[in-house]
Short mmCIF file of C-alpha atoms and ligand atoms in Angstrom, two decimals:
data_model
loop_
_atom_site.label_atom_id
_atom_site.label_comp_id
_atom_site.label_asym_id
_atom_site.label_seq_id
_atom_site.Cartn_x
_atom_site.Cartn_y
_atom_site.Cartn_z
CA UNK N 1 24.61 62.23 -50.33
CA UNK N 2 27.62 62.04 -48.04
CA UNK N 3 27.03 61.01 -44.42
CA UNK N 4 27.31 64.03 -42.06
CA UNK N 5 30.47 64.04 -39.92
CA UNK N 6 30.31 64.56 -36.16
CA UNK N 7 31.99 67.80 -35.20
CA UNK N 8 33.39 67.32 -31.68
CA UNK N 9 36.70 65.45 -31.41
CA UNK N 10 35.26 62.92 -28.98
CA UNK N 11 32.13 62.13 -30.96
CA UNK N 12 34.23 62.06 -34.12
CA UNK N 13 36.62 59.58 -32.52
CA UNK N 14 33.77 57.30 -31.44
CA UNK N 15 32.21 57.69 -34.88
CA UNK N 16 35.46 56.75 -36.64
CA UNK N 17 35.84 53.76 -34.37
CA UNK N 18 32.34 52.61 -35.22
CA UNK N 19 33.13 53.00 -38.89
CA UNK N 20 36.19 50.85 -38.57
CA UNK N 21 34.21 48.21 -36.68
CA UNK N 22 31.57 48.28 -39.42
CA UNK N 23 34.19 48.07 -42.16
CA UNK N 24 35.95 45.22 -40.39
CA UNK N 25 32.72 43.28 -40.01
CA UNK N 26 31.92 43.75 -43.70
CA UNK N 27 35.42 42.70 -44.67
CA UNK N 28 35.88 39.88 -42.17
CA UNK N 29 34.61 36.97 -44.30
CA UNK N 30 37.08 37.82 -47.04
CA UNK N 31 40.07 36.00 -45.60
CA UNK N 32 38.82 33.68 -42.92
CA UNK N 33 36.17 33.35 -40.30
CA UNK N 34 34.98 36.20 -38.11
CA UNK N 35 35.57 35.45 -34.43
CA UNK N 36 33.79 36.72 -31.34
CA UNK N 37 35.67 39.78 -30.09
CA UNK N 38 38.07 39.03 -27.24
CA UNK N 39 37.47 40.94 -24.01
CA UNK N 40 39.60 44.01 -24.52
CA UNK N 41 41.51 45.08 -21.46
CA UNK N 42 43.83 47.66 -22.94
CA UNK N 43 44.80 49.55 -26.06
CA UNK N 44 47.63 47.81 -27.90
CA UNK N 45 50.94 49.66 -27.56
CA UNK N 46 52.65 50.68 -30.80
CA UNK N 47 56.31 51.65 -31.21
CA UNK N 48 57.15 53.63 -34.36
CA UNK N 49 60.53 52.87 -35.94
CA UNK N 50 61.89 55.92 -37.81
CA UNK N 51 60.56 59.37 -36.94
CA UNK N 52 60.51 60.92 -40.40
CA UNK N 53 57.77 62.54 -42.42
CA UNK N 54 55.18 59.76 -42.38
CA UNK N 55 55.57 59.05 -38.66
CA UNK N 56 55.58 62.75 -37.74
CA UNK N 57 52.71 63.99 -39.88
CA UNK N 58 50.44 60.97 -40.24
CA UNK N 59 51.07 57.98 -37.96
CA UNK N 60 51.92 59.81 -34.73
CA UNK N 61 48.85 62.09 -34.93
CA UNK N 62 46.68 59.12 -35.96
CA UNK N 63 47.78 57.24 -32.84
CA UNK N 64 46.24 60.02 -30.73
CA UNK N 65 42.86 59.28 -32.35
CA UNK N 66 42.87 55.47 -32.44
CA UNK N 67 40.55 53.54 -30.13
CA UNK N 68 42.38 50.23 -30.04
CA UNK N 69 46.05 51.21 -30.02
CA UNK N 70 48.26 54.08 -28.88
CA UNK N 71 51.84 55.21 -29.19
CA UNK N 72 53.95 53.77 -26.38
CA UNK N 73 57.49 53.88 -27.77
CA UNK N 74 59.80 54.91 -30.59
CA UNK N 75 62.97 53.69 -32.27
CA UNK N 76 65.10 56.48 -33.69
CA UNK N 77 68.65 57.48 -34.59
CA UNK N 78 68.21 60.65 -32.51
CA UNK N 79 67.80 60.13 -28.75
CA UNK N 80 66.93 63.83 -28.39
CA UNK N 81 64.09 63.54 -30.90
CA UNK N 82 62.87 60.36 -29.24
CA UNK N 83 62.73 62.02 -25.81
CA UNK N 84 60.69 64.89 -27.30
CA UNK N 85 58.26 62.35 -28.71
CA UNK N 86 58.06 60.65 -25.28
CA UNK N 87 57.08 63.97 -23.69
CA UNK N 88 54.66 64.93 -26.48
CA UNK N 89 52.91 61.58 -26.56
CA UNK N 90 53.12 60.76 -22.86
CA UNK N 91 55.14 57.55 -22.84
CA UNK N 92 58.17 56.86 -20.62
CA UNK N 93 61.67 57.82 -21.80
CA UNK N 94 62.73 54.21 -21.20
CA UNK N 95 60.65 53.38 -24.31
CA UNK N 96 62.95 55.41 -26.57
CA UNK N 97 65.21 52.91 -28.37
CA UNK N 98 67.93 53.20 -30.98
CA UNK N 99 68.17 50.97 -34.05
CA UNK N 100 70.93 49.02 -32.26
CA UNK N 101 68.93 48.43 -29.08
CA UNK N 102 65.67 47.14 -30.48
CA UNK N 103 66.24 43.77 -28.79
CA UNK N 104 65.67 45.57 -25.47
CA UNK N 105 61.99 45.79 -26.37
CA UNK N 106 61.72 42.07 -25.55
CA UNK N 107 59.60 41.65 -22.45
CA UNK N 108 58.54 45.32 -22.47
CA UNK N 109 54.80 45.07 -21.70
CA UNK N 110 54.08 48.57 -23.07
CA UNK N 111 54.85 47.53 -26.64
CA UNK N 112 52.74 45.01 -28.56
CA UNK N 113 53.30 46.16 -32.15
CA UNK N 114 56.41 47.58 -33.83
CA UNK N 115 55.62 49.74 -36.87
CA UNK N 116 58.59 50.02 -39.27
CA UNK N 117 58.64 53.39 -41.08
CA UNK N 118 62.25 53.65 -42.26
CA UNK N 119 63.71 53.75 -45.80
CA UNK N 120 62.78 50.64 -47.77
CA UNK N 121 66.12 48.80 -47.61
CA UNK N 122 66.04 48.96 -43.81
CA UNK N 123 62.58 47.42 -43.43
CA UNK N 124 63.89 43.86 -43.38
CA UNK N 125 66.46 44.38 -40.60
CA UNK N 126 64.08 46.39 -38.44
CA UNK N 127 61.25 43.91 -38.95
CA UNK N 128 63.46 40.94 -38.07
CA UNK N 129 64.79 42.74 -34.95
CA UNK N 130 61.21 43.44 -33.84
CA UNK N 131 60.18 39.82 -34.43
CA UNK N 132 63.15 38.61 -32.40
CA UNK N 133 61.99 40.87 -29.58
CA UNK N 134 58.65 39.03 -29.76
CA UNK N 135 56.63 41.96 -31.16
CA UNK N 136 53.99 41.94 -33.90
CA UNK N 137 55.16 43.92 -36.92
CA UNK N 138 53.53 46.40 -39.26
CA UNK N 139 55.95 47.20 -42.06
CA UNK N 140 55.50 50.19 -44.34
CA UNK N 141 55.20 49.74 -48.09
CA UNK N 142 57.06 48.62 -50.09
CA UNK N 143 57.59 45.66 -47.78
CA UNK N 144 61.27 45.35 -48.77
CA UNK N 145 63.62 45.88 -51.67
CA UNK N 146 63.80 42.22 -52.69
CA UNK N 147 61.76 39.04 -52.52
CA UNK N 148 64.67 37.45 -50.64
CA UNK N 149 64.27 40.05 -47.88
CA UNK N 150 60.50 39.48 -47.81
CA UNK N 151 61.11 35.75 -47.33
CA UNK N 152 63.52 36.43 -44.46
CA UNK N 153 60.98 38.75 -42.80
CA UNK N 154 58.13 36.25 -43.14
CA UNK N 155 60.35 33.45 -41.80
CA UNK N 156 61.49 35.54 -38.81
CA UNK N 157 57.92 36.47 -37.87
CA UNK N 158 56.76 32.85 -38.25
CA UNK N 159 59.65 31.61 -36.09
CA UNK N 160 58.81 34.16 -33.40
CA UNK N 161 55.07 33.46 -33.58
CA UNK N 162 54.24 37.10 -34.31
CA UNK N 163 52.11 38.65 -37.04
CA UNK N 164 53.58 40.51 -40.00
CA UNK N 165 51.39 42.99 -41.86
CA UNK N 166 52.12 45.67 -44.45
CA UNK N 167 51.00 49.29 -44.01
CA UNK N 168 48.54 49.05 -46.92
CA UNK N 169 46.16 51.66 -45.50
CA UNK N 170 43.70 51.53 -48.41
CA UNK N 171 42.40 48.07 -47.46
CA UNK N 172 40.90 49.80 -44.40
CA UNK N 173 39.52 52.81 -46.30
CA UNK N 174 35.78 52.40 -47.01
CA UNK N 175 35.82 53.33 -50.74
CA UNK N 176 38.70 50.99 -51.53
CA UNK N 177 37.10 48.30 -49.36
CA UNK N 178 33.91 48.77 -51.38
CA UNK N 179 35.89 48.46 -54.60
CA UNK N 180 37.32 45.17 -53.28
CA UNK N 181 33.77 43.99 -52.53
CA UNK N 182 32.55 44.93 -56.02
CA UNK N 183 35.41 42.87 -57.46
CA UNK N 184 35.01 39.95 -55.07
CA UNK N 185 31.24 39.67 -55.55
CA UNK N 186 31.48 40.44 -59.28
CA UNK N 187 28.74 43.05 -58.83
CA UNK N 188 29.61 44.66 -62.16
CA UNK N 189 31.07 41.45 -63.58
CA UNK N 190 34.66 40.25 -63.49
CA UNK N 191 37.01 43.16 -64.16
CA UNK N 192 38.87 42.58 -67.41
CA UNK N 193 40.58 45.86 -68.31
CA UNK N 194 42.29 48.04 -65.70
CA UNK N 195 44.33 51.19 -66.00
CA UNK N 196 45.91 53.39 -63.38
CA UNK N 197 48.69 55.82 -62.57
CA UNK N 198 50.21 57.18 -59.40
CA UNK N 199 52.95 59.72 -58.87
CA UNK N 200 54.07 63.13 -57.75
CA UNK N 201 56.59 65.65 -58.96
CA UNK N 202 59.79 64.91 -57.04
CA UNK N 203 61.42 68.14 -55.99
CA UNK N 204 65.10 67.77 -56.81
CA UNK N 205 66.33 69.93 -53.91
CA UNK N 206 68.28 67.62 -51.58
CA UNK N 207 66.07 67.12 -48.53
CA UNK N 208 66.59 64.00 -46.43
CA UNK N 209 63.26 62.75 -47.74
CA UNK N 210 64.33 63.17 -51.36
CA UNK N 211 67.84 61.85 -50.81
CA UNK N 212 67.06 58.25 -49.91
CA UNK N 213 64.23 58.00 -52.45
CA UNK N 214 66.76 58.79 -55.19
CA UNK N 215 69.28 56.29 -53.79
CA UNK N 216 68.69 52.98 -55.53
CA UNK N 217 70.17 50.90 -52.71
CA UNK N 218 68.03 52.48 -49.96
CA UNK N 219 64.84 52.82 -51.99
CA UNK N 220 65.09 49.62 -54.04
CA UNK N 221 63.95 51.57 -57.10
CA UNK N 222 62.13 54.75 -58.07
CA UNK N 223 58.42 55.58 -58.33
CA UNK N 224 57.51 51.96 -59.00
CA UNK N 225 58.56 51.04 -55.45
CA UNK N 226 57.13 54.21 -53.90
CA UNK N 227 53.93 55.05 -55.80
CA UNK N 228 53.57 52.14 -58.22
CA UNK N 229 52.84 49.64 -55.45
CA UNK N 230 49.43 51.34 -55.04
CA UNK N 231 48.59 50.67 -58.69
CA UNK N 232 49.82 47.07 -58.40
CA UNK N 233 47.65 46.75 -55.29
CA UNK N 234 44.55 48.17 -57.02
CA UNK N 235 44.97 45.91 -60.05
CA UNK N 236 45.36 42.84 -57.82
CA UNK N 237 42.37 44.00 -55.75
CA UNK N 238 40.33 44.19 -58.97
CA UNK N 239 41.32 40.57 -59.60
CA UNK N 240 40.40 39.51 -56.04
CA UNK N 241 44.03 39.42 -54.87
CA UNK N 242 45.17 37.24 -57.75
CA UNK N 243 48.74 37.88 -58.91
CA UNK N 244 49.40 38.53 -62.61
CA UNK N 245 50.99 35.72 -64.60
CA UNK N 246 53.30 38.00 -66.59
CA UNK N 247 54.32 41.63 -67.12
CA UNK N 248 55.84 43.84 -69.81
CA UNK N 249 57.32 47.28 -69.01
CA UNK N 250 59.21 50.33 -70.28
CA UNK N 251 61.19 53.02 -68.46
CA UNK N 252 60.55 56.66 -69.29
CA UNK N 253 59.96 59.33 -70.28
CA UNK N 254 63.16 60.88 -68.90
CA UNK N 255 63.04 64.67 -68.50
CA UNK N 256 65.61 65.17 -65.67
CA UNK N 257 68.40 62.65 -66.24
CA UNK N 258 70.74 64.30 -63.71
CA UNK N 259 68.22 63.96 -60.87
CA UNK N 260 67.24 60.42 -61.82
CA UNK N 261 70.68 58.96 -62.36
CA UNK N 262 70.07 55.93 -60.09
CA UNK N 263 66.32 55.33 -60.05
CA UNK N 264 63.81 55.64 -62.86
CA UNK N 265 61.89 58.91 -63.25
CA UNK N 266 58.85 57.15 -64.70
CA UNK N 267 57.82 53.65 -65.69
CA UNK N 268 54.84 52.11 -67.49
CA UNK N 269 53.92 48.47 -67.29
CA UNK N 270 51.22 45.97 -68.21
CA UNK N 271 50.08 43.16 -65.96
CA UNK N 272 48.53 40.10 -67.62
CA UNK N 273 46.23 37.99 -65.49
CA UNK N 274 45.15 34.38 -66.04
CA UNK N 275 41.92 34.42 -68.03
CA UNK N 276 43.03 37.38 -70.14
CA UNK N 277 42.46 40.41 -67.90
CA UNK N 278 45.02 43.17 -68.40
CA UNK N 279 46.11 46.20 -66.34
CA UNK N 280 47.97 49.11 -67.95
CA UNK N 281 49.81 51.04 -65.24
CA UNK N 282 52.19 53.93 -64.69
CA UNK N 283 54.24 55.35 -61.81
CA UNK N 284 56.15 58.60 -61.95
CA UNK N 285 58.21 61.18 -60.08
CA UNK N 286 57.52 63.60 -62.97
CA UNK N 287 53.96 64.75 -62.27
CA UNK N 288 51.16 64.66 -59.77
CA UNK N 289 48.76 61.95 -60.88
CA UNK N 290 46.63 59.39 -59.07
CA UNK N 291 43.82 57.49 -60.79
CA UNK N 292 42.44 54.01 -61.39
CA UNK N 293 39.72 52.50 -63.55
CA UNK N 294 38.50 48.93 -63.89
CA UNK N 295 36.15 47.79 -66.67
CA UNK N 296 34.01 44.70 -66.97
CA UNK N 297 32.04 43.72 -70.07
CA UNK N 298 28.90 45.50 -68.87
CA UNK N 299 30.11 48.19 -66.49
CA UNK N 300 33.02 49.91 -64.82
CA UNK N 301 34.35 51.36 -61.56
CA UNK N 302 36.65 54.35 -61.35
CA UNK N 303 38.58 56.26 -58.71
CA UNK N 304 38.86 59.91 -59.67
CA UNK N 305 42.18 61.68 -59.13
CA UNK N 306 43.46 61.45 -56.39
CA UNK N 307 42.76 57.74 -56.08
CA UNK N 308 45.56 56.79 -53.70
CA UNK N 309 46.48 59.89 -51.66
CA UNK N 310 45.29 60.52 -48.08
CA UNK N 311 42.23 62.49 -49.25
CA UNK N 312 38.79 60.95 -49.39
CA UNK N 313 38.71 58.90 -52.60
CA UNK N 314 35.87 59.49 -55.08
CA UNK N 315 34.62 56.14 -56.38
CA UNK N 316 32.13 56.11 -59.22
CA UNK N 317 30.72 53.10 -61.01
CA UNK N 318 28.57 52.59 -64.09
CA UNK N 319 25.69 52.29 -61.57
CA UNK N 320 26.39 55.71 -60.04
CA UNK N 321 28.59 57.35 -57.41
CA UNK N 322 29.55 55.41 -54.27
CA UNK N 323 28.97 57.60 -51.21
CA UNK N 324 30.70 56.39 -48.09
CA UNK N 325 31.91 58.23 -45.02
CA UNK N 326 35.27 59.94 -44.96
CA UNK N 327 37.85 58.45 -42.61
CA UNK N 328 41.38 59.26 -41.60
CA UNK N 329 43.25 56.53 -43.49
CA UNK N 330 45.91 55.97 -40.85
CA UNK N 331 43.42 55.83 -37.96
CA UNK N 332 41.29 53.33 -39.87
CA UNK N 333 44.33 51.21 -40.74
CA UNK N 334 45.84 51.22 -37.26
CA UNK N 335 42.54 50.44 -35.55
CA UNK N 336 41.71 47.87 -38.21
CA UNK N 337 45.01 46.08 -37.72
CA UNK N 338 44.77 46.30 -33.92
CA UNK N 339 41.29 44.77 -34.04
CA UNK N 340 42.46 41.99 -36.33
CA UNK N 341 45.04 41.12 -33.68
CA UNK N 342 42.64 41.45 -30.76
CA UNK N 343 40.02 39.34 -32.54
CA UNK N 344 42.52 36.78 -33.83
CA UNK N 345 41.35 37.40 -37.40
CA UNK N 346 43.62 37.07 -40.44
CA UNK N 347 44.94 40.40 -41.67
CA UNK N 348 43.68 42.09 -44.82
CA UNK N 349 47.29 43.05 -45.61
CA UNK N 350 49.54 40.15 -44.60
CA UNK N 351 53.28 39.91 -45.25
CA UNK N 352 52.56 37.40 -48.01
CA UNK N 353 50.68 40.12 -49.91
CA UNK N 354 53.65 42.48 -49.52
CA UNK N 355 55.91 39.73 -50.84
CA UNK N 356 53.61 39.17 -53.82
CA UNK N 357 53.86 42.85 -54.72
CA UNK N 358 57.66 42.85 -54.49
CA UNK N 359 57.74 39.76 -56.75
CA UNK N 360 55.59 41.70 -59.24
CA UNK N 361 57.85 44.79 -58.95
CA UNK N 362 60.96 42.64 -59.52
CA UNK N 363 59.33 41.18 -62.65
CA UNK N 364 58.40 44.68 -63.86
CA UNK N 365 62.01 45.88 -63.50
CA UNK N 366 63.29 42.74 -65.24
CA UNK N 367 60.81 43.32 -68.08
CA UNK N 368 61.77 47.01 -68.44
CA UNK N 369 65.50 46.19 -68.47
CA UNK N 370 65.20 43.35 -70.96
CA UNK N 371 62.31 44.71 -73.07
CA UNK N 372 60.83 41.22 -72.75
CA UNK N 373 57.66 39.74 -71.30
CA UNK N 374 58.56 38.35 -67.88
CA UNK N 375 56.57 35.72 -66.00
CA UNK N 376 55.77 36.61 -62.40
CA UNK N 377 56.94 34.14 -59.75
CA UNK N 378 54.66 35.37 -56.97
P1 NDP I 1 61.49 60.07 -44.27
O1 NDP I 1 62.75 60.23 -45.04
O2 NDP I 1 60.66 61.26 -44.02
O3 NDP I 1 61.82 59.40 -42.86
C1 NDP I 1 62.56 58.22 -42.74
C2 NDP I 1 63.11 58.13 -41.32
O4 NDP I 1 63.79 56.88 -41.20
C3 NDP I 1 64.15 59.19 -40.98
O5 NDP I 1 63.58 60.38 -40.51
C4 NDP I 1 64.96 58.49 -39.90
O6 NDP I 1 64.29 58.62 -38.65
C5 NDP I 1 64.88 57.02 -40.28
N1 NDP I 1 66.12 56.54 -40.93
C6 NDP I 1 66.88 55.54 -40.44
N2 NDP I 1 67.94 55.33 -41.23
C7 NDP I 1 67.86 56.22 -42.23
C8 NDP I 1 68.69 56.50 -43.36
N3 NDP I 1 69.81 55.77 -43.63
N4 NDP I 1 68.32 57.50 -44.21
C9 NDP I 1 67.20 58.20 -43.97
N5 NDP I 1 66.38 57.97 -42.92
C10 NDP I 1 66.71 57.00 -42.04
O7 NDP I 1 60.65 58.94 -45.01
P2 NDP I 1 59.08 58.70 -44.96
O8 NDP I 1 58.61 58.83 -43.57
O9 NDP I 1 58.41 59.50 -45.99
O10 NDP I 1 58.99 57.16 -45.45
C11 NDP I 1 59.36 56.10 -44.59
C12 NDP I 1 58.67 54.81 -45.09
O11 NDP I 1 57.27 54.99 -45.05
C13 NDP I 1 59.02 54.44 -46.51
O12 NDP I 1 59.11 53.04 -46.61
C14 NDP I 1 57.84 54.93 -47.32
O13 NDP I 1 57.62 54.20 -48.51
C15 NDP I 1 56.70 54.74 -46.33
N6 NDP I 1 55.60 55.69 -46.53
C16 NDP I 1 54.33 55.19 -46.63
C17 NDP I 1 53.27 56.04 -46.83
C18 NDP I 1 51.89 55.49 -46.90
O14 NDP I 1 50.97 56.21 -47.30
N7 NDP I 1 51.66 54.24 -46.53
C19 NDP I 1 53.46 57.47 -46.98
C20 NDP I 1 54.83 57.90 -46.81
C21 NDP I 1 55.85 57.02 -46.60
P3 NDP I 1 65.09 58.97 -37.29
O15 NDP I 1 65.67 60.34 -37.50
O16 NDP I 1 64.04 58.93 -36.25
O17 NDP I 1 66.14 57.92 -37.12
#
């Protein structure tokens, strides 16, 4: 039976906060010790970089519901849009920055975290600018379009003494966190065979959102970089964050060659893990699909479609359905990451994990282009 949800916004907000605290406590031992909470004097201030679809429809609204952080600034190419956001969200107009003036955030006490939500190629530059301004960084997935950029981002954040995390919201979602626990504690046994797919049907009409996703330079690739990272993430989660040793891959099928002249329309790949576990995966802009299954010798766990979208995931195992409360993914992620910072705990989604996934994606592209098995240098 699913846990009843509180109905009033206030009680729901408190309830969601409690859920995140509970999830964080369950997850804390995974990557380091749990610390006593620091006395919390304020909500952490977050500045969103890039006011497109994800910021407008998910992250901005989520920052109204978070308990441990709030929206205190924006970075945008449109001053007019930024000023509207300042009025809507109640932060001062002086906290509206352009991409060229991000260094002015240095010393601004309103902003603790800069959340990069621009097209993939631009993540590295915006992340490095934020680090130089002395701000912690959350960078949207995929972390960058090359491992070299990931290395530069990690180095810049280290040099500045700030934290770099990747916007991998599912680590903070209770069903996916439970899946990670099942894998980590080998509840069903070590997962040996995984399969998963993630995609949507890309509308070919030229919206701004479509345009950069079809531009190989800005996107870094097609559905592998956009939707496939979720399948890579799930397969690595099933293997307790181990990277695969090698991959094989094929592009296709191609049904709209004119639309997908720069990036792939679809791609399938296999990840081989040390010890013989294998994940068969697919990412596509050709159809709506989102599923994942992991099998052990004596049991299995499966996310029904949609496994990776914003909806509440349905996780079933060979032992029965897993019933956990529904959360807003972005609220859970933002509060989870804010609490990690406030508590001084390691992040569940550090920059190094984002780099690992880009190394895997680079190997997958190399394998698809060469039709050869490629070893992963993660
Ligand atoms: P959009 O195209 O909707 O928005 C991108 C925004 O980036 C633009 O509105 C613009 O904001 C800014 N921008 C700066 N330079 C450019 C440029 N050269 N071309 C286009 N936009 C530019 O993209 P999304 O919001 O959907 O995606 C942004 C990032 O978030 C991507 O990395 C994507 O993978 C990730 N994402 C993650 C999701 C998740 O579930 N974790 C879901 C959706 C996206 P402005 O006008 O303010 O300058």
